[in-house]
DNA sequence: ACCTGAACACCGTTCAAGT
DNA sequence: ACCTGAACACCGTTCAAGT
């Protein structure tokens, strides 16, 4: 093959291909066993070429994380199309996140791990920028929904808070539940915790705390959850069923 | 020195010493740069001896984590002695946790990192058991407080929830806020988030969601926070001030 | 101009030799 | 019985040589 300048788009295609291979390696084994050597072995390119794309192993991890966030974003968009009130749509987002996490536990671990100072420290500036854009985009979807809820009269923004803080409250509560439950092996105390139930509990408490209507006492959100699953995520629900990690309806 | 059998207590003393050296290395630099080689260099024992105590690097990390949890537990106990109502005592626990995290950000990172399946997988059974005991003990303190709150008529246990779930809701919401804020470098969206404010917001929402009295609208918890800081943690507050990472009163 | 893979450095883990 | 540290294996990163 004669040497020639590869175009930017070819470069990007190759990068996407590498990220997919890396993700499949994570999926087949786990994040800890992912090495650059294994990526080289699984990819049709050499080590040097791979280091043209990722300046470090952490950079690769962040690239995987960003791809995951984009995938989650698609689910969020689908969730926000749910025909219902504003709080039901927020619940749909929660459901979609939980479904994704249960479908791809190893990828979730990549997302969790990518959120550590040591990873960001070894990541290229562009990748970091992209990462922040990905997260800002997710937050933007939520902020938009908050605006709609206020417009609809379902929510009153606490005077000393902005949209980002409201989103952060929901985000961090979900994040904590996921991180603790999904990351944990066999803790006696955490064993009985169920991701679906605890996530919904957190969401319910936070949303009731905001006075986001309809309050949990005034609405059957269990019924809403069933509708969400059935109307928006039936294929994913079936996939979870087949993988013997069924979605638990509380 | 003539060879002789070392006693169990000598062995434990040596282990505690090694853990302290490892913690000081983490404190001086960061968790990522901690290596067994550096521990060997800093400790008066050889590599082989260190592997008598820790079956892997992960085992050492878990040991550090457990020591941190014990330290946090002492702060919790102090917090629960606060003279006030049940919800104020819960707030005192939150304050103590935030203070510890701000005093020891690198150690917090060790605690966060230890909570990952890959770490638990490479940890000795005893260490893992101890870890679960440490966390169960922390949860036990909270559960006890929940019992007192119910007795005092401040809280009504939701019929479909047990004590552990109530504790988990508070724990996971704090965990998520800490993990996201402390682990993050310079995200534009997360930059404006303030650990103290966001943690208290989460706690307020969760506790209001439970209907834990006095509700935030009926009590000046900002005043309580000041009292907690002053009456229980003045030395730590001063230390934070001197470290140029002051505790932020919202 | 781009790609390759040998070479290097670092670090977690083991174990034969020593006391 | 206990300790030591050289040796090994693995893996992230670089760069001189090749096309």
Coordinates of C-alpha atoms (C1' of nucleotides) in Angstrom, one line a residue:
Chain A
X1 CA 0.0 0.0 0.0
X2 CA 1.4 3.3 -1.0
X3 CA 1.8 6.0 1.7
X4 CA -0.7 8.9 1.5
X5 CA -2.3 11.5 3.6
X6 CA -5.4 10.2 5.3
X7 CA -8.3 12.6 5.4
X8 CA -9.8 13.9 8.6
X9 CA -13.0 12.0 8.1
X10 CA -11.0 8.8 7.6
X11 CA -9.2 9.5 10.8
X12 CA -12.4 10.0 12.6
X13 CA -13.9 6.8 11.2
X14 CA -10.8 4.9 12.4
X15 CA -11.1 6.4 15.8
X16 CA -14.8 5.5 16.1
X17 CA -13.8 2.0 15.0
X18 CA -11.1 1.8 17.7
X19 CA -13.6 3.0 20.4
X20 CA -16.1 0.3 19.3
X21 CA -13.4 -2.4 19.5
X22 CA -12.4 -1.2 23.0
X23 CA -16.0 -1.2 24.1
X24 CA -16.5 -4.7 22.9
X25 CA -13.4 -5.8 24.8
X26 CA -14.8 -4.2 27.9
X27 CA -18.2 -5.8 27.3
X28 CA -16.6 -9.3 26.8
X29 CA -14.4 -9.1 29.9
X30 CA -14.3 -6.0 32.1
X31 CA -12.8 -2.6 32.3
X32 CA -9.9 -3.7 34.5
X33 CA -8.7 -6.2 32.0
X34 CA -8.7 -3.8 29.1
X35 CA -5.1 -3.1 28.0
X36 CA -3.6 -1.2 25.1
X37 CA -1.9 -4.4 24.0
X38 CA -5.3 -6.2 23.8
X39 CA -6.7 -3.3 21.8
X40 CA -3.7 -3.5 19.4
X41 CA -4.3 -7.3 19.1
X42 CA -8.0 -6.8 18.4
X43 CA -7.6 -3.9 16.0
X44 CA -6.0 -3.8 12.5
X45 CA -3.6 -1.1 13.5
X46 CA -0.3 -0.9 15.3
X47 CA 0.4 0.6 18.7
X48 CA 1.9 3.7 17.3
X49 CA -1.2 4.4 15.3
X50 CA -3.4 3.9 18.4
X51 CA -1.3 6.4 20.2
X52 CA -2.1 8.8 17.4
X53 CA -5.7 8.7 18.5
X54 CA -5.4 8.4 22.3
X55 CA -2.7 10.1 24.1
X56 CA -3.0 7.7 27.0
X57 CA -5.0 4.8 28.3
X58 CA -7.1 7.3 30.3
X59 CA -7.8 9.2 27.1
X60 CA -9.2 5.9 25.6
X61 CA -11.3 5.4 28.7
X62 CA -12.7 9.0 28.4
X63 CA -13.4 8.3 24.7
X64 CA -15.4 5.2 25.7
X65 CA -17.2 7.2 28.4
X66 CA -18.2 10.0 25.9
X67 CA -19.6 7.4 23.5
X68 CA -21.6 5.9 26.3
X69 CA -23.0 9.3 27.3
X70 CA -24.0 9.9 23.7
X71 CA -25.9 6.6 23.7
X72 CA -27.6 7.5 27.0
X73 CA -28.5 10.8 25.5
X74 CA -30.4 9.1 22.7
X75 CA -32.4 7.2 25.4
X76 CA -33.1 10.4 27.2
X77 CA -34.5 12.0 24.1
X78 CA -36.7 9.0 23.6
X79 CA -37.8 9.2 27.2
X80 CA -38.7 12.8 27.0
X81 CA -41.1 12.0 24.2
X82 CA -43.3 10.2 26.7
X83 CA -46.9 11.3 26.5
X84 CA -47.6 12.5 30.1
X85 CA -47.0 15.3 32.5
X86 CA -43.6 16.8 33.3
X87 CA -42.9 14.6 36.3
X88 CA -43.7 11.5 34.4
X89 CA -41.2 12.5 31.7
X90 CA -38.5 12.9 34.4
X91 CA -39.4 9.5 35.6
X92 CA -39.1 8.2 32.0
X93 CA -35.5 9.6 31.9
X94 CA -34.7 7.7 35.2
X95 CA -36.1 4.5 33.7
X96 CA -34.1 4.9 30.6
X97 CA -30.9 5.4 32.6
X98 CA -31.5 2.4 34.7
X99 CA -32.3 0.3 31.7
X100 CA -29.1 1.4 30.0
X101 CA -27.1 0.6 33.2
X102 CA -28.6 -2.8 33.5
X103 CA -28.0 -3.6 29.9
X104 CA -24.4 -2.5 30.0
X105 CA -23.0 -2.8 33.5
X106 CA -19.3 -2.9 32.3
X107 CA -19.8 0.2 30.3
X108 CA -21.5 1.9 33.2
X109 CA -18.3 1.1 35.2
X110 CA -16.3 2.8 32.5
X111 CA -18.5 5.9 32.8
X112 CA -18.2 5.9 36.6
X113 CA -14.4 5.4 36.4
X114 CA -13.9 8.1 33.9
X115 CA -15.2 10.6 36.5
X116 CA -12.1 10.7 38.5
X117 CA -9.5 13.5 38.7
X118 CA -6.7 11.1 37.7
X119 CA -8.4 10.3 34.4
X120 CA -9.2 13.9 33.5
X121 CA -5.5 14.7 34.2
X122 CA -4.3 12.3 31.5
X123 CA -6.8 13.2 28.9
X124 CA -6.3 15.4 25.8
X125 CA -7.8 18.8 25.9
X126 CA -10.1 18.1 23.0
X127 CA -11.4 14.9 24.6
X128 CA -12.0 16.7 27.9
X129 CA -13.9 19.5 26.0
X130 CA -16.0 16.9 24.3
X131 CA -16.7 15.3 27.6
X132 CA -17.9 18.5 29.1
X133 CA -20.0 19.1 26.1
X134 CA -21.6 15.7 26.3
X135 CA -22.5 16.2 30.0
X136 CA -23.6 19.8 29.4
X137 CA -25.9 18.4 26.6
X138 CA -27.4 15.9 29.0
X139 CA -27.9 18.6 31.6
X140 CA -29.4 20.8 28.9
X141 CA -32.1 18.3 28.2
X142 CA -33.0 18.2 31.9
X143 CA -33.0 22.0 32.2
X144 CA -35.3 22.3 29.2
X145 CA -37.7 19.9 31.0
X146 CA -37.5 21.9 34.2
X147 CA -38.5 25.0 32.2
X148 CA -41.5 23.2 30.8
X149 CA -42.5 22.0 34.2
X150 CA -42.4 25.6 35.5
X151 CA -44.4 26.8 32.5
X152 CA -47.0 24.1 33.1
X153 CA -47.3 25.1 36.7
X154 CA -46.0 21.7 38.0
X155 CA -42.9 23.1 39.6
X156 CA -41.9 26.3 41.3
X157 CA -38.2 27.1 41.2
X158 CA -36.9 27.6 44.7
X159 CA -35.9 31.2 44.8
X160 CA -32.3 30.6 45.7
X161 CA -31.7 27.9 43.1
X162 CA -31.1 27.8 39.4
X163 CA -32.0 25.2 36.8
X164 CA -28.5 23.6 37.0
X165 CA -28.8 23.0 40.7
X166 CA -32.2 21.3 40.3
X167 CA -30.8 19.1 37.6
X168 CA -27.7 18.4 39.8
X169 CA -29.9 17.3 42.7
X170 CA -31.6 14.7 40.6
X171 CA -28.4 13.7 38.8
X172 CA -26.3 13.3 42.0
X173 CA -29.0 11.3 43.8
X174 CA -29.3 8.8 40.9
X175 CA -25.5 8.7 40.5
X176 CA -25.0 7.8 44.1
X177 CA -27.5 5.0 44.0
X178 CA -26.0 3.6 40.9
X179 CA -22.4 3.9 42.0
X180 CA -23.1 2.2 45.3
X181 CA -25.4 -0.5 44.1
X182 CA -23.8 -1.4 40.8
X183 CA -20.2 -1.3 42.0
X184 CA -20.8 -3.3 45.1
X185 CA -20.1 -7.0 45.3
X186 CA -21.8 -8.8 48.1
X187 CA -22.2 -6.5 51.0
X188 CA -24.7 -7.8 53.5
X189 CA -26.1 -4.3 54.0
X190 CA -26.2 -3.3 50.4
X191 CA -27.3 -6.7 49.1
X192 CA -30.9 -6.1 49.7
X193 CA -30.8 -2.7 47.9
X194 CA -32.4 -2.9 44.5
X195 CA -31.3 -0.4 41.9
X196 CA -34.8 0.2 40.5
X197 CA -36.4 0.6 43.9
X198 CA -33.8 2.8 45.5
X199 CA -33.4 5.0 42.4
X200 CA -37.1 5.6 42.3
X201 CA -37.2 6.2 46.0
X202 CA -34.5 8.8 45.7
X203 CA -36.2 10.4 42.7
X204 CA -39.5 10.5 44.5
X205 CA -38.1 12.1 47.6
X206 CA -36.2 14.7 45.7
X207 CA -39.1 15.5 43.4
X208 CA -41.6 15.6 46.3
X209 CA -39.0 17.8 48.1
X210 CA -39.2 20.2 45.3
X211 CA -43.0 20.1 45.4
X212 CA -42.9 18.9 41.8
X213 CA -46.5 18.0 40.9
X214 CA -48.2 15.7 40.8
X215 CA -46.8 14.7 44.2
X216 CA -46.3 11.0 44.8
X217 CA -49.3 10.8 47.1
X218 CA -51.5 12.2 44.3
X219 CA -50.4 10.0 41.4
X220 CA -49.8 6.3 40.7
X221 CA -46.2 6.4 39.4
X222 CA -46.0 2.6 39.5
X223 CA -48.6 2.6 36.7
X224 CA -46.6 5.3 34.9
X225 CA -43.4 3.2 35.1
X226 CA -45.2 0.3 33.5
X227 CA -46.5 2.5 30.7
X228 CA -43.0 4.0 30.2
X229 CA -41.5 0.5 29.9
X230 CA -44.2 -0.7 27.6
X231 CA -44.6 2.3 25.4
X232 CA -41.0 3.4 25.0
X233 CA -38.6 0.6 26.0
X234 CA -40.2 -2.7 25.3
X235 CA -37.3 -4.1 23.2
X236 CA -34.8 -3.2 26.0
X237 CA -37.1 -4.6 28.7
X238 CA -37.2 -7.9 26.7
X239 CA -33.5 -7.9 26.3
X240 CA -33.1 -7.5 30.1
X241 CA -35.5 -10.4 30.6
X242 CA -33.5 -12.6 28.2
X243 CA -30.3 -11.7 29.9
X244 CA -31.7 -12.9 33.2
X245 CA -31.4 -9.4 34.7
X246 CA -35.1 -8.3 34.4
X247 CA -36.2 -4.8 35.0
X248 CA -37.9 -4.8 38.5
X249 CA -41.2 -3.0 38.7
X250 CA -41.6 -1.8 42.2
Chain B
X1 CA 18.6 -9.7 65.2
X2 CA 17.7 -13.3 65.9
X3 CA 14.7 -14.8 64.1
X4 CA 11.7 -15.3 66.3
X5 CA 8.0 -15.7 66.0
X6 CA 6.3 -12.3 66.0
X7 CA 3.1 -12.1 68.0
X8 CA -0.3 -11.4 66.5
X9 CA -0.4 -8.0 68.2
X10 CA 3.1 -7.1 66.8
X11 CA 1.8 -8.1 63.4
X12 CA -1.2 -5.8 63.8
X13 CA 0.9 -2.9 65.0
X14 CA 3.1 -3.3 62.0
X15 CA 0.1 -3.4 59.7
X16 CA -1.4 -0.2 61.2
X17 CA 2.0 1.4 60.8
X18 CA 2.1 0.4 57.1
X19 CA -1.4 1.7 56.5
X20 CA -0.4 5.0 58.1
X21 CA 2.7 5.3 55.9
X22 CA 0.6 4.5 52.8
X23 CA -2.0 7.2 53.8
X24 CA 0.7 9.8 54.3
X25 CA 2.1 9.0 50.8
X26 CA -1.5 9.4 49.4
X27 CA -1.8 12.7 51.4
X28 CA 1.6 14.0 50.1
X29 CA 1.0 13.1 46.5
X30 CA -2.2 11.4 45.4
X31 CA -3.7 7.9 45.1
X32 CA -2.7 7.4 41.5
X33 CA 1.0 7.8 42.3
X34 CA 0.9 5.4 45.2
X35 CA 2.9 2.3 44.4
X36 CA 4.1 -0.7 46.4
X37 CA 7.6 0.3 45.6
X38 CA 7.2 3.7 47.2
X39 CA 5.6 2.1 50.2
X40 CA 8.6 -0.3 50.5
X41 CA 10.9 2.7 50.2
X42 CA 9.1 4.6 52.9
X43 CA 8.7 1.7 55.2
X44 CA 11.3 -0.1 57.3
X45 CA 10.2 -3.5 55.8
X46 CA 10.8 -5.3 52.6
X47 CA 8.5 -6.1 49.7
X48 CA 8.0 -9.7 50.9
X49 CA 6.9 -8.5 54.3
X50 CA 4.5 -6.0 52.9
X51 CA 2.9 -8.8 50.8
X52 CA 2.5 -10.7 54.1
X53 CA 0.0 -8.0 55.1
X54 CA -1.6 -7.1 51.8
X55 CA -2.3 -9.7 49.3
X56 CA -2.5 -7.1 46.5
X57 CA -2.3 -3.4 45.9
X58 CA -6.1 -3.4 46.0
X59 CA -6.0 -5.0 49.4
X60 CA -3.8 -2.1 50.6
X61 CA -6.3 0.4 49.1
X62 CA -9.2 -1.3 50.9
X63 CA -7.2 -1.2 54.1
X64 CA -6.7 2.6 53.7
X65 CA -10.4 2.9 52.9
X66 CA -11.4 1.0 56.1
X67 CA -9.1 3.2 58.2
X68 CA -10.8 6.3 56.7
X69 CA -14.3 4.9 57.4
X70 CA -13.3 4.4 61.1
X71 CA -12.1 8.0 61.2
X72 CA -15.3 9.2 59.7
X73 CA -17.2 7.1 62.2
X74 CA -15.6 8.9 65.1
X75 CA -16.8 12.2 63.6
X76 CA -20.3 10.8 63.2
X77 CA -20.4 9.8 66.8
X78 CA -19.3 13.3 67.7
X79 CA -22.0 14.7 65.4
X80 CA -24.7 12.6 66.9
X81 CA -24.0 14.2 70.3
X82 CA -25.3 17.5 69.0
X83 CA -27.8 19.0 71.4
X84 CA -30.9 19.5 69.2
X85 CA -33.7 17.7 67.5
X86 CA -33.3 14.5 65.4
X87 CA -33.1 16.3 62.0
X88 CA -30.5 18.6 63.4
X89 CA -28.4 15.6 64.4
X90 CA -28.7 14.2 60.9
X91 CA -27.5 17.5 59.6
X92 CA -24.6 17.4 62.0
X93 CA -23.6 14.1 60.5
X94 CA -23.7 15.6 57.0
X95 CA -21.6 18.5 58.2
X96 CA -19.0 16.1 59.7
X97 CA -18.8 14.1 56.5
X98 CA -18.2 17.3 54.4
X99 CA -15.6 18.6 56.8
X100 CA -13.7 15.3 56.6
X101 CA -13.9 15.2 52.8
X102 CA -12.6 18.8 52.6
X103 CA -9.8 18.1 55.1
X104 CA -8.7 14.9 53.3
X105 CA -9.6 15.1 49.6
X106 CA -7.0 12.5 48.6
X107 CA -8.2 10.1 51.2
X108 CA -11.8 10.6 50.1
X109 CA -10.6 9.6 46.6
X110 CA -9.3 6.4 48.1
X111 CA -12.6 5.7 49.7
X112 CA -14.5 6.4 46.5
X113 CA -12.0 4.3 44.5
X114 CA -12.2 1.4 46.9
X115 CA -15.9 1.1 46.0
X116 CA -15.5 -0.6 42.8
X117 CA -16.0 -4.3 41.9
X118 CA -12.4 -4.6 40.6
X119 CA -11.0 -3.6 44.0
X120 CA -13.3 -5.9 46.0
X121 CA -12.3 -8.7 43.6
X122 CA -8.6 -8.5 44.6
X123 CA -9.1 -8.1 48.3
X124 CA -8.6 -10.7 51.0
X125 CA -11.7 -12.2 52.6
X126 CA -10.9 -10.8 56.0
X127 CA -10.4 -7.3 54.7
X128 CA -13.6 -7.5 52.8
X129 CA -15.4 -8.6 55.9
X130 CA -13.9 -5.8 57.9
X131 CA -15.0 -3.4 55.1
X132 CA -18.6 -4.5 55.3
X133 CA -18.5 -4.3 59.1
X134 CA -17.2 -0.7 58.9
X135 CA -20.0 0.3 56.6
X136 CA -22.6 -1.6 58.5
X137 CA -21.4 0.1 61.6
X138 CA -21.8 3.5 60.0
X139 CA -25.3 2.6 58.7
X140 CA -26.1 1.3 62.2
X141 CA -25.5 4.7 63.7
X142 CA -27.9 6.2 61.2
X143 CA -30.5 3.5 61.7
X144 CA -30.3 4.2 65.5
X145 CA -31.0 7.9 64.8
X146 CA -33.9 7.0 62.6
X147 CA -35.4 5.0 65.4
X148 CA -35.0 7.9 67.8
X149 CA -36.6 10.2 65.2
X150 CA -39.6 7.9 64.9
X151 CA -39.9 7.7 68.7
X152 CA -39.8 11.4 69.0
X153 CA -42.6 11.7 66.5
X154 CA -40.3 13.6 64.0
X155 CA -40.5 10.9 61.4
X156 CA -43.0 8.4 60.2
X157 CA -41.4 5.4 58.5
X158 CA -43.0 5.0 55.0
X159 CA -44.9 1.7 55.2
X160 CA -43.0 0.1 52.3
X161 CA -39.5 1.0 53.6
X162 CA -37.2 -0.2 56.3
X163 CA -34.5 1.7 58.2
X164 CA -31.7 0.6 55.8
X165 CA -33.5 2.1 52.9
X166 CA -34.0 5.4 54.6
X167 CA -30.3 5.4 55.5
X168 CA -29.4 4.4 52.0
X169 CA -31.4 7.3 50.5
X170 CA -29.5 9.8 52.5
X171 CA -26.2 8.1 52.0
X172 CA -26.5 7.7 48.2
X173 CA -27.6 11.3 47.7
X174 CA -24.6 12.6 49.7
X175 CA -22.3 10.1 47.9
X176 CA -23.4 11.2 44.5
X177 CA -22.8 14.9 45.3
X178 CA -19.4 14.2 46.7
X179 CA -18.3 11.9 44.0
X180 CA -19.4 14.3 41.2
X181 CA -18.1 17.5 42.8
X182 CA -14.9 16.3 44.4
X183 CA -13.8 14.1 41.6
X184 CA -14.4 16.7 38.9
X185 CA -11.7 19.0 37.5
X186 CA -12.9 22.0 35.7
X187 CA -16.2 21.3 34.1
X188 CA -18.0 24.4 33.1
X189 CA -21.3 23.0 34.2
X190 CA -20.1 21.5 37.5
X191 CA -17.7 24.3 38.4
X192 CA -20.4 26.4 40.0
X193 CA -21.6 23.5 42.1
X194 CA -20.5 23.9 45.7
X195 CA -20.1 20.8 47.8
X196 CA -21.7 22.3 51.0
X197 CA -24.6 23.9 49.2
X198 CA -25.4 20.9 47.0
X199 CA -25.1 18.4 49.8
X200 CA -27.4 20.4 52.0
X201 CA -29.8 20.8 49.2
X202 CA -29.9 17.1 48.6
X203 CA -30.3 16.4 52.3
X204 CA -33.0 19.0 52.6
X205 CA -35.0 17.6 49.7
X206 CA -34.6 14.0 50.9
X207 CA -35.5 14.8 54.5
X208 CA -38.5 17.0 53.4
X209 CA -39.5 14.2 51.1
X210 CA -39.7 11.9 54.1
X211 CA -41.6 14.5 56.0
X212 CA -38.9 14.5 58.6
X213 CA -39.8 17.3 61.1
X214 CA -39.1 20.1 61.5
X215 CA -39.5 20.6 57.8
X216 CA -37.1 23.0 56.2
X217 CA -39.8 25.7 55.9
X218 CA -40.4 25.5 59.6
X219 CA -36.8 25.8 60.9
X220 CA -33.7 27.8 60.3
X221 CA -31.2 25.1 59.5
X222 CA -28.6 27.6 58.4
X223 CA -28.5 28.7 62.0
X224 CA -28.2 25.1 63.0
X225 CA -25.3 24.6 60.7
X226 CA -23.5 27.5 62.3
X227 CA -24.1 26.0 65.7
X228 CA -22.9 22.6 64.7
X229 CA -19.7 24.0 63.2
X230 CA -19.1 26.1 66.3
X231 CA -20.0 23.7 69.0
X232 CA -18.7 20.5 67.6
X233 CA -16.1 21.1 64.9
X234 CA -14.4 24.5 65.6
X235 CA -10.8 23.0 65.3
X236 CA -11.6 21.4 62.0
X237 CA -13.3 24.6 60.7
X238 CA -10.2 26.5 61.6
X239 CA -8.0 24.0 59.9
X240 CA -10.0 24.3 56.7
X241 CA -9.8 28.1 57.0
X242 CA -6.0 27.8 57.3
X243 CA -5.8 25.4 54.4
X244 CA -7.5 28.0 52.2
X245 CA -10.5 25.6 51.7
X246 CA -12.9 27.2 54.1
X247 CA -16.1 25.6 55.0
X248 CA -18.9 27.4 53.1
X249 CA -21.9 28.4 55.2
X250 CA -24.9 28.6 52.8
Chain C
dA1 C1' 3.5 11.7 5.6
dC2 C1' 2.3 7.9 7.8
dC3 C1' 2.8 3.4 10.0
dT4 C1' 5.3 -0.2 12.5
dG5 C1' 6.9 -2.9 16.4
dA6 C1' 11.1 -3.4 19.0
dA7 C1' 12.8 -1.3 23.0
dC8 C1' 12.3 0.9 27.4
dA9 C1' 10.7 2.1 31.9
dC10 C1' 7.8 1.1 35.5
dC11 C1' 5.5 -1.6 38.7
dG12 C1' 2.8 -5.6 40.8
dT13 C1' 3.9 -10.2 42.3
dT14 C1' 6.7 -14.3 43.5
dC15 C1' 10.0 -17.2 45.5
dA16 C1' 14.7 -19.1 46.2
dA17 C1' 18.2 -18.0 49.3
dG18 C1' 19.5 -16.2 53.7
dT19 C1' 19.4 -15.7 58.9
Chain D
dA1 C1' 9.8 -19.2 61.3
dC2 C1' 10.5 -15.1 59.3
dC3 C1' 12.5 -11.8 56.2
dT4 C1' 14.9 -10.2 52.0
dG5 C1' 15.4 -8.4 47.4
dA6 C1' 16.6 -10.2 42.9
dA7 C1' 14.0 -11.9 39.2
dC8 C1' 9.9 -12.2 36.4
dA9 C1' 5.8 -10.9 33.9
dC10 C1' 3.0 -7.5 32.3
dC11 C1' 1.9 -3.2 30.3
dG12 C1' 1.9 1.8 29.2
dT13 C1' 4.7 4.8 26.2
dT14 C1' 8.2 6.2 22.9
dC15 C1' 10.8 6.5 18.8
dA16 C1' 14.2 5.0 15.3
dA17 C1' 13.6 2.6 11.1
dG18 C1' 10.8 1.5 7.3
dT19 C1' 7.7 2.4 3.2

